[in-house]
GROMACS .gro file of C-alpha atoms in nm:
model
  147
    1MET     CA    1  19.751  19.453  -0.116
    2SER     CA    2  19.375  19.451  -0.154
    3GLY     CA    3  19.420  19.488  -0.533
    4THR     CA    4  19.632  19.174  -0.542
    5LEU     CA    5  19.380  18.993  -0.322
    6ASN     CA    6  19.092  19.099  -0.549
    7LYS     CA    7  19.280  18.974  -0.857
    8THR     CA    8  19.351  18.641  -0.687
    9LEU     CA    9  18.987  18.602  -0.581
   10LEU     CA   10  18.871  18.692  -0.932
   11ARG     CA   11  19.104  18.431  -1.084
   12MET     CA   12  18.980  18.171  -0.836
   13ALA     CA   13  18.619  18.251  -0.929
   14ILE     CA   14  18.678  18.251  -1.304
   15ALA     CA   15  18.889  17.933  -1.319
   16PRO     CA   16  18.603  17.694  -1.224
   17VAL     CA   17  18.373  17.865  -1.476
   18ILE     CA   18  18.630  17.815  -1.753
   19VAL     CA   19  18.679  17.450  -1.654
   20LEU     CA   20  18.300  17.397  -1.650
   21LEU     CA   21  18.264  17.553  -1.997
   22CYS     CA   22  18.543  17.329  -2.131
   23VAL     CA   23  18.375  17.019  -1.988
   24ILE     CA   24  18.032  17.112  -2.126
   25THR     CA   25  18.181  17.192  -2.468
   26GLY     CA   26  18.372  16.864  -2.468
   27TYR     CA   27  18.060  16.661  -2.391
   28SER     CA   28  17.851  16.835  -2.656
   29TYR     CA   29  18.131  16.786  -2.910
   30LYS     CA   30  18.147  16.417  -2.821
   31PHE     CA   31  17.776  16.366  -2.881
   32ASP     CA   32  17.777  16.541  -3.220
   33PHE     CA   33  18.028  16.293  -3.363
   34VAL     CA   34  17.905  16.046  -3.624
   35THR     CA   35  18.100  15.721  -3.626
   36VAL     CA   36  18.125  15.448  -3.887
   37ASN     CA   37  17.931  15.222  -3.649
   38ASP     CA   38  17.651  15.483  -3.636
   39ILE     CA   39  17.627  15.475  -4.015
   40VAL     CA   40  17.632  15.093  -4.030
   41LYS     CA   41  17.351  15.078  -3.770
   42GLN     CA   42  17.147  15.331  -3.969
   43ILE     CA   43  17.195  15.136  -4.294
   44LYS     CA   44  17.090  14.810  -4.127
   45LYS     CA   45  16.786  14.981  -3.974
   46THR     CA   46  16.687  15.146  -4.302
   47PHE     CA   47  16.714  14.829  -4.511
   48ALA     CA   48  16.571  14.582  -4.255
   49ASP     CA   49  16.213  14.625  -4.378
   50VAL     CA   50  16.275  14.711  -4.743
   51GLU     CA   51  16.051  14.506  -4.972
   52SER     CA   52  16.195  14.627  -5.301
   53TYR     CA   53  16.422  14.888  -5.451
   54GLN     CA   54  16.581  15.003  -5.773
   55ALA     CA   55  16.898  15.211  -5.782
   56ASN     CA   56  17.160  15.332  -6.023
   57PHE     CA   57  17.514  15.275  -5.899
   58VAL     CA   58  17.872  15.368  -5.974
   59MET     CA   59  18.163  15.174  -5.824
   60VAL     CA   60  18.517  15.307  -5.848
   61SER     CA   61  18.805  15.092  -5.729
   62ASP     CA   62  19.181  15.076  -5.757
   63ARG     CA   63  19.339  14.744  -5.840
   64MET     CA   64  19.716  14.745  -5.826
   65GLY     CA   65  19.724  15.115  -5.908
   66LYS     CA   66  19.479  15.091  -6.197
   67ARG     CA   67  19.147  15.272  -6.160
   68GLN     CA   68  18.842  15.063  -6.249
   69ASN     CA   69  18.489  15.200  -6.300
   70GLN     CA   70  18.167  15.000  -6.302
   71SER     CA   71  17.813  15.134  -6.328
   72GLY     CA   72  17.462  15.013  -6.386
   73THR     CA   73  17.122  14.950  -6.228
   74ILE     CA   74  17.028  14.717  -5.944
   75TRP     CA   75  16.680  14.582  -5.866
   76TYR     CA   76  16.580  14.392  -5.553
   77MET     CA   77  16.249  14.236  -5.450
   78ALA     CA   78  16.210  14.072  -5.109
   79PRO     CA   79  16.285  13.823  -4.995
   80HIS     CA   80  16.551  13.701  -5.239
   81TYR     CA   81  16.530  13.833  -5.596
   82LEU     CA   82  16.820  14.041  -5.721
   83ARG     CA   83  16.921  14.168  -6.065
   84ILE     CA   84  17.215  14.386  -6.157
   85ASP     CA   85  17.257  14.516  -6.512
   86PHE     CA   86  17.593  14.676  -6.585
   87ASP     CA   87  17.634  14.965  -6.827
   88VAL     CA   88  18.011  14.946  -6.766
   89PRO     CA   89  18.123  14.677  -6.841
   90TYR     CA   90  17.844  14.675  -7.097
   91GLY     CA   91  17.604  14.382  -7.094
   92GLN     CA   92  17.736  14.214  -6.781
   93LYS     CA   93  17.454  14.086  -6.558
   94ILE     CA   94  17.410  13.932  -6.216
   95VAL     CA   95  17.078  13.760  -6.143
   96SER     CA   96  16.966  13.571  -5.832
   97ASP     CA   97  16.654  13.392  -5.715
   98GLY     CA   98  16.788  13.359  -5.359
   99LYS     CA   99  16.902  13.001  -5.413
  100GLN     CA  100  17.137  13.047  -5.707
  101VAL     CA  101  17.320  13.342  -5.858
  102TRP     CA  102  17.413  13.368  -6.225
  103ILE     CA  103  17.683  13.599  -6.352
  104TYR     CA  104  17.685  13.669  -6.726
  105ILE     CA  105  18.001  13.813  -6.881
  106PRO     CA  106  17.934  13.860  -7.255
  107SER     CA  107  18.285  13.984  -7.338
  108ILE     CA  108  18.419  13.632  -7.276
  109ASN     CA  109  18.091  13.449  -7.348
  110VAL     CA  110  18.065  13.302  -6.996
  111VAL     CA  111  17.783  13.234  -6.753
  112ALA     CA  112  17.892  13.145  -6.400
  113GLU     CA  113  17.654  12.985  -6.152
  114GLN     CA  114  17.694  12.990  -5.772
  115ASP     CA  115  17.493  12.809  -5.505
  116LEU     CA  116  17.399  13.072  -5.245
  117ASN     CA  117  17.371  12.821  -4.961
  118SER     CA  118  17.749  12.830  -4.936
  119SER     CA  119  17.805  13.194  -5.029
  120MET     CA  120  17.774  13.540  -4.880
  121PHE     CA  121  17.714  13.683  -5.226
  122ALA     CA  122  17.356  13.807  -5.173
  123ILE     CA  123  17.455  14.150  -5.046
  124GLY     CA  124  17.145  14.323  -5.186
  125THR     CA  125  16.926  14.167  -4.918
  126GLY     CA  126  16.886  14.249  -4.549
  127SER     CA  127  17.060  13.930  -4.442
  128GLY     CA  128  17.326  13.990  -4.706
  129LEU     CA  129  17.394  14.337  -4.564
  130ASN     CA  130  17.433  14.188  -4.216
  131ARG     CA  131  17.684  13.936  -4.352
  132LEU     CA  132  17.865  14.208  -4.545
  133PHE     CA  133  17.900  14.430  -4.237
  134SER     CA  134  18.015  14.137  -4.023
  135LYS     CA  135  18.291  14.035  -4.267
  136TYR     CA  136  18.451  14.372  -4.347
  137HIS     CA  137  18.589  14.673  -4.160
  138TYR     CA  138  18.482  15.023  -4.261
  139LYS     CA  139  18.631  15.367  -4.224
  140PHE     CA  140  18.557  15.715  -4.354
  141ASP     CA  141  18.727  15.800  -4.682
  142GLY     CA  142  18.836  16.141  -4.552
  143LYS     CA  143  18.846  16.347  -4.236
  144GLU     CA  144  18.514  16.517  -4.314
  145GLN     CA  145  18.211  16.388  -4.129
  146PRO     CA  146  17.924  16.247  -4.336
  147ARG     CA  147  17.620  16.466  -4.384
   0.00000   0.00000   0.00000
């Protein structure tokens, strides 16, 4: 009988330890998670004080099952100047002085002009990023966490 009692006491002593380890592991797992909101906050924080930047970009999108690629270079200078030169589609340009934006599409010989006072187009700026994040919902592309 004492063997059964010892096994019961041992189980009673080990059970709380196992529960405690599960709780601690659960909390540490919770705090290691990176959410989409965490990434949005980090992007806003990073770009809040940016005075200028230049970057090469590639955009890949699907429109009605058709894959579309765009690439080029973007330049920004605070507080409002933005220029985007596209390599694909070749020669297309977007230029802004913060008040107006001009979109040049040489393949159809068109220049479009947009008043930015009524637009959320200026996404290359800090205020434009805030507007972009407030208008759209974001999710991770896959199950993997960002690095």
